[in-house]
Coordinates of C-alpha atoms and ligand atoms in Angstrom, one line a residue:
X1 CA 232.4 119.5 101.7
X2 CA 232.9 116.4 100.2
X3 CA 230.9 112.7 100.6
X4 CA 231.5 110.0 99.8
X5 CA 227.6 108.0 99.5
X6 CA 227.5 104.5 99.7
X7 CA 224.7 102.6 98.4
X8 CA 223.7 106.0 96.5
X9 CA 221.8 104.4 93.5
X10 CA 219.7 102.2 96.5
X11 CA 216.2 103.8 97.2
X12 CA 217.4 105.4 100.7
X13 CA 220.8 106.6 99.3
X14 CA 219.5 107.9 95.7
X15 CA 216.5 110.2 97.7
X16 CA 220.0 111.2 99.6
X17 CA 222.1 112.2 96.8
X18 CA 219.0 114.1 95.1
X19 CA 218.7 116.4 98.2
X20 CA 222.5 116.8 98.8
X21 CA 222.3 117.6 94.6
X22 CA 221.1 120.6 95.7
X23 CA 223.5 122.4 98.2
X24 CA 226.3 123.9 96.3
X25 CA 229.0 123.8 99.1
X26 CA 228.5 120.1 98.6
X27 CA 230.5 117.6 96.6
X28 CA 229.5 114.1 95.9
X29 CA 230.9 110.6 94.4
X30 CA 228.5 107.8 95.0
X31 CA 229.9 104.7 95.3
X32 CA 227.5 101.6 94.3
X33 CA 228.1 98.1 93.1
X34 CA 224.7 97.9 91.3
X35 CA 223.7 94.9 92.8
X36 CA 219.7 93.7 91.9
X37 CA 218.5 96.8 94.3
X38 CA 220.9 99.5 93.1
X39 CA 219.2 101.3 89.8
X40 CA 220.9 104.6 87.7
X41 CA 216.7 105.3 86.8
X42 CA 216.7 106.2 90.2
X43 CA 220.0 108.9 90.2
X44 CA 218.0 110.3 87.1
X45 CA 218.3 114.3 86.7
X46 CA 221.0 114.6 89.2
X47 CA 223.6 112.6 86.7
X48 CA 225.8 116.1 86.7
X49 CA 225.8 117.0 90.5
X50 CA 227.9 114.0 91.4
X51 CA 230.3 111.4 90.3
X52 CA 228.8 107.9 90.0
X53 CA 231.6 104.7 90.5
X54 CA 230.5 101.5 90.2
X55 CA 232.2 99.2 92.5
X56 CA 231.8 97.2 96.0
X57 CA 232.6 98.4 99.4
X58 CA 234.2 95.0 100.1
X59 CA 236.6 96.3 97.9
X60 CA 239.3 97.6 99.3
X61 CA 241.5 99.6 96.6
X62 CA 237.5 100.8 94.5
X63 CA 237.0 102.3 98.3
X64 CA 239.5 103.8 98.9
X65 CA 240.2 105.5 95.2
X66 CA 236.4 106.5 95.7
X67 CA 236.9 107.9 99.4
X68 CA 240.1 109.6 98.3
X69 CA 239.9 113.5 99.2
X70 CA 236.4 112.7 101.2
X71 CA 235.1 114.7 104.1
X72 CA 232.9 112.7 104.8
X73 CA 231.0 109.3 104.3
X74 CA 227.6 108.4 104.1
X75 CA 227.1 104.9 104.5
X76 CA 223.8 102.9 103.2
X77 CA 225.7 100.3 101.5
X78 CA 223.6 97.2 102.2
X79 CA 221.9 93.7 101.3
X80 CA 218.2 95.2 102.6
X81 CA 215.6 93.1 102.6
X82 CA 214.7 90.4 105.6
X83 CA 213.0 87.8 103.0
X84 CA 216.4 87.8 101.2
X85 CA 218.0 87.2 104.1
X86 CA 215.8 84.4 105.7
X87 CA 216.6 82.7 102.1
X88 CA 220.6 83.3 102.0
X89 CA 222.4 85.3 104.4
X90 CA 225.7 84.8 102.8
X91 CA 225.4 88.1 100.5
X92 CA 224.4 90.0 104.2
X93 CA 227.5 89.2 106.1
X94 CA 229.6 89.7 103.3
X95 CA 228.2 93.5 102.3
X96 CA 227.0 94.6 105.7
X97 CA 229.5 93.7 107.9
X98 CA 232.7 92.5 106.1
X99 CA 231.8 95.9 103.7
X100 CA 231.5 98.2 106.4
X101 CA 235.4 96.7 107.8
X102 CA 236.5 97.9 104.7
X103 CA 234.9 101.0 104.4
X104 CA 236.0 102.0 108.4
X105 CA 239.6 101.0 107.8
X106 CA 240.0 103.0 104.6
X107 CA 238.4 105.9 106.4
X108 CA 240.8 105.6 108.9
X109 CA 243.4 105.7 106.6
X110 CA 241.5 109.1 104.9
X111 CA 241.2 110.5 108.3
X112 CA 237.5 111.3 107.1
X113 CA 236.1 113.9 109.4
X114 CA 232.8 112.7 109.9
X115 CA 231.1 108.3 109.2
X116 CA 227.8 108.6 109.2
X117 CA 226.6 104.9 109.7
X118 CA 223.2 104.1 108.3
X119 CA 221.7 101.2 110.4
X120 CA 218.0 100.2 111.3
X121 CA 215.5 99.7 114.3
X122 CA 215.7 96.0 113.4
X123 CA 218.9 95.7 115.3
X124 CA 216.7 96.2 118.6
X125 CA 214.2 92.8 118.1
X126 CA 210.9 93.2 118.6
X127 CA 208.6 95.2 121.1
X128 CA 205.6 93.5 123.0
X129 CA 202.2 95.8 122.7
X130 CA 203.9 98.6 124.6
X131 CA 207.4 100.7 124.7
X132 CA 209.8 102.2 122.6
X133 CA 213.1 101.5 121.2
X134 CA 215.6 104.1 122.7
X135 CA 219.5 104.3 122.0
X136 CA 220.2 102.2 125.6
X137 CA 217.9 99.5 124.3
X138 CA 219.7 96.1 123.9
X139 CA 220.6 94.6 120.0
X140 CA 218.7 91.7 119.6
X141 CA 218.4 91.0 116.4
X142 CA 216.2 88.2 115.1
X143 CA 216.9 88.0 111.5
X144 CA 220.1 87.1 109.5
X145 CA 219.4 91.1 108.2
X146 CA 219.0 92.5 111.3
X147 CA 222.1 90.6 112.7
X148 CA 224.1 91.9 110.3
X149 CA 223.3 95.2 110.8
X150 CA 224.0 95.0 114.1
X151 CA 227.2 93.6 113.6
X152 CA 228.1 96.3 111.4
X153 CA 227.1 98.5 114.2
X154 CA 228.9 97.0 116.9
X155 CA 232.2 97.4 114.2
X156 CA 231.4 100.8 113.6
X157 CA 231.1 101.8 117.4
X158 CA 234.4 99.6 117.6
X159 CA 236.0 102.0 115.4
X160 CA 235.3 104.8 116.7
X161 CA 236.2 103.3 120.6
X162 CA 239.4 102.0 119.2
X163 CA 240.7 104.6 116.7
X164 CA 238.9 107.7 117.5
X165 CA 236.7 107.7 113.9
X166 CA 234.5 109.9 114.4
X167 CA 231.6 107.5 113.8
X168 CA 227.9 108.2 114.2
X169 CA 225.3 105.7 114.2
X170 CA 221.4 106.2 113.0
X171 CA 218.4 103.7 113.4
X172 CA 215.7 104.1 111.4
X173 CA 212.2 103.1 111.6
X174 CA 210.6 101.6 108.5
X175 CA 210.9 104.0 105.2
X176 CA 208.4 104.6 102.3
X177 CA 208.3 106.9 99.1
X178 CA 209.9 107.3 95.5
X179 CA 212.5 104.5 94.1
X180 CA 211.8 101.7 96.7
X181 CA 212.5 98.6 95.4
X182 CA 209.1 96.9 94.5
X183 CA 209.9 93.8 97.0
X184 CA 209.1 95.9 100.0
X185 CA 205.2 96.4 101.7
X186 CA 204.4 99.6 100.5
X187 CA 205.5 99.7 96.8
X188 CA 204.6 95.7 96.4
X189 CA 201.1 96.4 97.6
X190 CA 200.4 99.4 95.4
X191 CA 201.8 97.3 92.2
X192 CA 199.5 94.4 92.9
X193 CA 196.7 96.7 93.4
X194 CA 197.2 98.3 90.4
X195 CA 197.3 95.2 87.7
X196 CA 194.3 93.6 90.1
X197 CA 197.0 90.8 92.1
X198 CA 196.5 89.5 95.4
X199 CA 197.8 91.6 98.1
X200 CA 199.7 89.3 100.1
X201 CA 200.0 89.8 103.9
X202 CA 201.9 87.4 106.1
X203 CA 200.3 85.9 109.4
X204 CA 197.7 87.8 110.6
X205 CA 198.7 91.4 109.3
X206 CA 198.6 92.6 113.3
X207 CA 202.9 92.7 113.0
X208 CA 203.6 96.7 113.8
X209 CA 205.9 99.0 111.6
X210 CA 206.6 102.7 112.8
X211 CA 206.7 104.4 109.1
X212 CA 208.4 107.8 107.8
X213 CA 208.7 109.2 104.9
X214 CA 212.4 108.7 103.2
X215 CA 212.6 112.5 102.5
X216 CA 212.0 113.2 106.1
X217 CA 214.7 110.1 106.6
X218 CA 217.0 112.3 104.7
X219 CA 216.2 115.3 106.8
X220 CA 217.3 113.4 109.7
X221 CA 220.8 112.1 108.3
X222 CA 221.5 116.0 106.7
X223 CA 221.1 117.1 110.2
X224 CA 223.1 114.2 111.9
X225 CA 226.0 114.9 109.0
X226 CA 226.4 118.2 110.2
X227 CA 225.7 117.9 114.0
X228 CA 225.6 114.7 115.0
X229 CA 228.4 113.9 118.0
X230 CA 230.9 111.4 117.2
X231 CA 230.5 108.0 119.0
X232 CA 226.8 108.7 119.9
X233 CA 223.5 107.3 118.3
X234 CA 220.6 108.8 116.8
X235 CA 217.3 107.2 116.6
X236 CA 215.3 108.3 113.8
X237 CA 211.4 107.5 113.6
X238 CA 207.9 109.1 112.8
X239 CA 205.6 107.8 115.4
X240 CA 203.3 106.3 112.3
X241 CA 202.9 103.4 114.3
X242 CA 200.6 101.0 111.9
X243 CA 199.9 97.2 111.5
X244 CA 200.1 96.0 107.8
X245 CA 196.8 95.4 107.7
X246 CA 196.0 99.2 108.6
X247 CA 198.5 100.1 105.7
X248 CA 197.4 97.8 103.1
X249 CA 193.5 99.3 104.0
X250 CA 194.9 102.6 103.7
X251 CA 196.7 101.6 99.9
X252 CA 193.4 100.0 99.1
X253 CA 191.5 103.3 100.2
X254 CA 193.6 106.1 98.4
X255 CA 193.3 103.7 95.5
X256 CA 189.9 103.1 94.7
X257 CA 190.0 99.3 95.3
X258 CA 188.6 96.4 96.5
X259 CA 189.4 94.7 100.2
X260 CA 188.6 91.6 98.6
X261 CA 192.0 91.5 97.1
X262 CA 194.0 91.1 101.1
X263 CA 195.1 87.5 100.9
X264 CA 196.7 86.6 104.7
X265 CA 199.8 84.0 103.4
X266 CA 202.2 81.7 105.4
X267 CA 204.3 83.9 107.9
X268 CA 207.8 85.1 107.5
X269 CA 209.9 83.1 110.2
X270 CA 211.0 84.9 113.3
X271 CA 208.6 88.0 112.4
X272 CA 209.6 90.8 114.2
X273 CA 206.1 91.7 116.1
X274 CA 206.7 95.1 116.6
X275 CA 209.4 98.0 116.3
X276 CA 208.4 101.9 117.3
X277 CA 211.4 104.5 117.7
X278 CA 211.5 107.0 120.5
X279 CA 213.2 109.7 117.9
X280 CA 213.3 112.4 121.2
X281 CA 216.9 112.5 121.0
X282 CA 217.4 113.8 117.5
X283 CA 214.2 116.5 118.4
X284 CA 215.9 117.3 121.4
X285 CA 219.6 117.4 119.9
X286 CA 219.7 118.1 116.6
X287 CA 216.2 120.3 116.5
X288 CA 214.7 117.6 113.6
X289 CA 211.5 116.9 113.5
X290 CA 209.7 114.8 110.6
X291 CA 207.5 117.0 107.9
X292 CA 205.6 114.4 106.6
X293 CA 202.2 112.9 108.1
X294 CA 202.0 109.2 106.9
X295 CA 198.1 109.9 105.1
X296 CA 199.9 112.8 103.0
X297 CA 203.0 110.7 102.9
X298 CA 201.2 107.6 101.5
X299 CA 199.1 109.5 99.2
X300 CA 201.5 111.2 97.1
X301 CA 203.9 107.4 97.6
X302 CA 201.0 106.2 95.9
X303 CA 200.7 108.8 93.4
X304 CA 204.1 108.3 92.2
X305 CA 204.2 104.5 91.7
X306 CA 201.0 105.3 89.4
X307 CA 203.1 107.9 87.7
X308 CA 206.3 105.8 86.9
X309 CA 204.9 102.6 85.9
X310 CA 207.7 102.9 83.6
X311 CA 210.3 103.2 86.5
X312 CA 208.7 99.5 88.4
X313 CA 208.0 97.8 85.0
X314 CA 211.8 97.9 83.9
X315 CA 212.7 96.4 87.1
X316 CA 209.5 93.6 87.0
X317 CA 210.5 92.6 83.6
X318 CA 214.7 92.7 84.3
X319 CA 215.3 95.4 81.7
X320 CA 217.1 97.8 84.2
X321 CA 219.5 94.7 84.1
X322 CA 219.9 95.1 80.4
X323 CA 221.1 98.8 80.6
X324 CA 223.9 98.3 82.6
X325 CA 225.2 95.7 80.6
X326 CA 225.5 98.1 77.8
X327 CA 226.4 100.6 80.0
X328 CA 229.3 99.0 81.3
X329 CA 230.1 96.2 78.9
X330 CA 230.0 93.4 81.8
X331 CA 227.4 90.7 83.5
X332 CA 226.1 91.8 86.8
Ligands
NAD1 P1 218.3 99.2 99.0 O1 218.4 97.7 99.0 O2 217.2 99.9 98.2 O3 219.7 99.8 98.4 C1 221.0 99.3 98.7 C2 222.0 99.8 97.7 O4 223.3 99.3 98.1 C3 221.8 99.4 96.3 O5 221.9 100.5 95.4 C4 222.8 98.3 96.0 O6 223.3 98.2 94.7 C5 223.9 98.8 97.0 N1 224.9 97.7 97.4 C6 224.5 96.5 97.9 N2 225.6 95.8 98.1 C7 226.7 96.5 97.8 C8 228.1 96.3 97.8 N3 228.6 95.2 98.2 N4 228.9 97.4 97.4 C9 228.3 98.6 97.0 N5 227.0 98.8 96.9 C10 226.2 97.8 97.3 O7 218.4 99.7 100.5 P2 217.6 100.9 101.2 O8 216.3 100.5 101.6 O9 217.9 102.1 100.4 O10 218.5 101.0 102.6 C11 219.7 101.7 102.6 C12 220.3 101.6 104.0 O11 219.4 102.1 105.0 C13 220.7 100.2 104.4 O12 221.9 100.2 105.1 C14 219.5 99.8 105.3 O13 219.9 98.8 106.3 C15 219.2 101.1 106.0 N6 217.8 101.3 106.4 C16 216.7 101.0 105.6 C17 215.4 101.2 106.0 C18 214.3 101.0 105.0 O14 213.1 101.1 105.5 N7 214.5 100.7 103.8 C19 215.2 101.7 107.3 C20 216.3 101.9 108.1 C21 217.6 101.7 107.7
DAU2 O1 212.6 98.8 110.2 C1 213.5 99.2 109.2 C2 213.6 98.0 108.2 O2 212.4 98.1 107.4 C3 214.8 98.2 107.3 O3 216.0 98.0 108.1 C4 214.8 97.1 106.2 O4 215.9 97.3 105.3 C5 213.5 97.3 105.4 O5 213.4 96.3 104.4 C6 212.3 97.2 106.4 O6 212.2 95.8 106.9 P1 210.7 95.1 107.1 O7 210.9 93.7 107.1 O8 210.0 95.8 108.1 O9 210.1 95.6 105.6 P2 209.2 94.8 104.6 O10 208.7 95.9 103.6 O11 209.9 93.6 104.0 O12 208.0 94.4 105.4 C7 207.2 95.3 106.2 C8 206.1 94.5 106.9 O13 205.2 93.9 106.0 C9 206.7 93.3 107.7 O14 206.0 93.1 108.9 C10 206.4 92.1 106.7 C11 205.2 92.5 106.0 N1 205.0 92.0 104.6 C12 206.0 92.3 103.7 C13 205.9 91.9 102.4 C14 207.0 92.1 101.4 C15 203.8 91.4 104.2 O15 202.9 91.3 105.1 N2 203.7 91.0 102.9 C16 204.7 91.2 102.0 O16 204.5 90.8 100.8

């Protein structure tokens, strides 16, 4: 088989390509423009089991030369991170929605057997104390992320309405473990902890997150690239329902350090208060279940941010920038 992987040199999509790395019926070109997020450090060791090409999925000849001959595609391509998008949304709409258009018409044109469409639990809103989100639940997004995710969604479900793509939709609860980009909770909190920084939690640190582990994440999508039925959803989720507060004890804990170091800071606008996934259907359909429990999970997560300080200094200091400017002669 081979799949094309968007976004493959992106936290989600490089833990992806290292698992697929090691089935041998499986053939891989990983398609990435290297934006800030995307990182070669992290496609490290698996360099000969697939074919890296730089480029962006909004354009539309780099897609198509990189989907040509595809089985399937695996889409993560995306502008990730809510903060960003509260700041500029500009760079969302254009790689999450007008990205995925091109990437669904040139799979069309492929006749790709199988679009796996990576989306989130963000594009439901946020839950009151109690409930779950389910595949019926209504998109509401409340972010200029989460809206474009959910537009990309709604394009992707179009596509497959309209043209008969055999599209397939995840939502994903919040992810954790190796290569996450050091903006996000988990590997932020362990940095600051490490050089002695205030860990910075917005509001009152009682906002809910339903984590899994990205390997289990992976899991899910292997299982939904093989079986997952065209035109349906899968939500994906490892009833770790936690408040930040909880998490950033539990960081604090596993590390040795102080709870003097929590500082509560100004909240992030329109702050989701709660997202948990009822995951019953890929259980129930698929036969996946998660491996990970989030103590084991987190321990280890921490474990290897204090092992590859090398890996989160480059990208603190902007020297993973330098590197691809040799490496491709060109300004990113
Ligand atoms: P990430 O920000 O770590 O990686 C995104 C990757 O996409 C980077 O390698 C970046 O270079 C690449 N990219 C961005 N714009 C591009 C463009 N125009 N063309 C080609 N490549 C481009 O993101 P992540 O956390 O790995 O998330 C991957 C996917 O999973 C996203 O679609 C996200 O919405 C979804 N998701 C993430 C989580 C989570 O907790 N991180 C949970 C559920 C779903
Ligand atoms: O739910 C899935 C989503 O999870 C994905 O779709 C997104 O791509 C991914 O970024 C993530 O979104 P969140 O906004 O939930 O993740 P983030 O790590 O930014 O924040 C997690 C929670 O921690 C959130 O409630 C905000 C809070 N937070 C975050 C940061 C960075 C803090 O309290 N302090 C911080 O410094």
């Amino acid at each position: 088989m081979r799949i094309l992987v968007t976004g493959g040199a992106g936290f989600i999509g490089s833990n992806f390509v290292r698992r697929m790395a090691t089935r041998p019926d499986v053939d891989m070109v990983t398609l990435d423009a290297l934006t800030y997020a995307g990182n070669l450090d992290n496609l490290e060791g698996v360099a000969g089991r697939h074919t890296f090409v730089r480029g962006d999925i909004c354009d539309a000849d780099a897609v198509t030369k990189a989907m040509d001959g595809a089985d399937a595609v695996v889409h993560f391509a995306a502008e990730s991170h809510v903060d960003r998008s509260i700041a500029t949304s500009a760079p969302f709409i254009r790689t999450n929605i007008e990205g995925t258009r091109v990437l669904l018409e040139a799979a069309r044109e492929c006749r790709v057997r199988k679009f796996v469409h990576v989306s989130t639990d963000e594009v439901y809103g946020s839950l009151g104390a109690t409930g779950y989100f389910t595949e019926e639940s209504c998109l509401a997004p409340n972010s200029p992320y989460s809206a474009s995710k959910a537009g990309s969604d709604l394009l992707a479900r179009a596509y497959c309405e309209t043209y008969d793509l055999p599209v397939v939709i995840t939502r994903c609860s919040n992810n954790y473990g190796p290569y996450q980009f050091p903006e996000k909770l988990i590997p932020l909190m362990v940095i600051h902890a490490l050089e002695g920084r205030e860990l910075p939690v917005y509001g009152d640190g009682g906002n809910v997150r339903d984590w899994l582990h990205v390997a289990d994440h992976c899991s899910a999508l292997e299982a939904v690239l093989h079986a997952g039925v065209a035109g349906e959803v899968y939500n994906i989720g490892g009833r770790n329902e936690r408040t930040n507060l909880e998490i950033v004890k539990m960081i604090l804990y596993i590390m040795g350090r102080d709870e003097s170091l929590i500082t509560f800071v100004k909240d992030r606008p329109g702050h989701d208060r709660r997202y948990a996934i009822d995951a019953s259907k890929m259980e129930r359909e698929l036969g996946w279940t998660p491996a990970y429990d989030l103590e084991r999970g987190l321990t280890e997560t921490v474990a290897w941010y204090v092992a590859h300080r090398e890996w989160w200094e480059s990208i603190l200091s902007g020297a993973y920038r330098e590197y691809y400017e040799r490496q491709y002669g060109v300004e990113l």
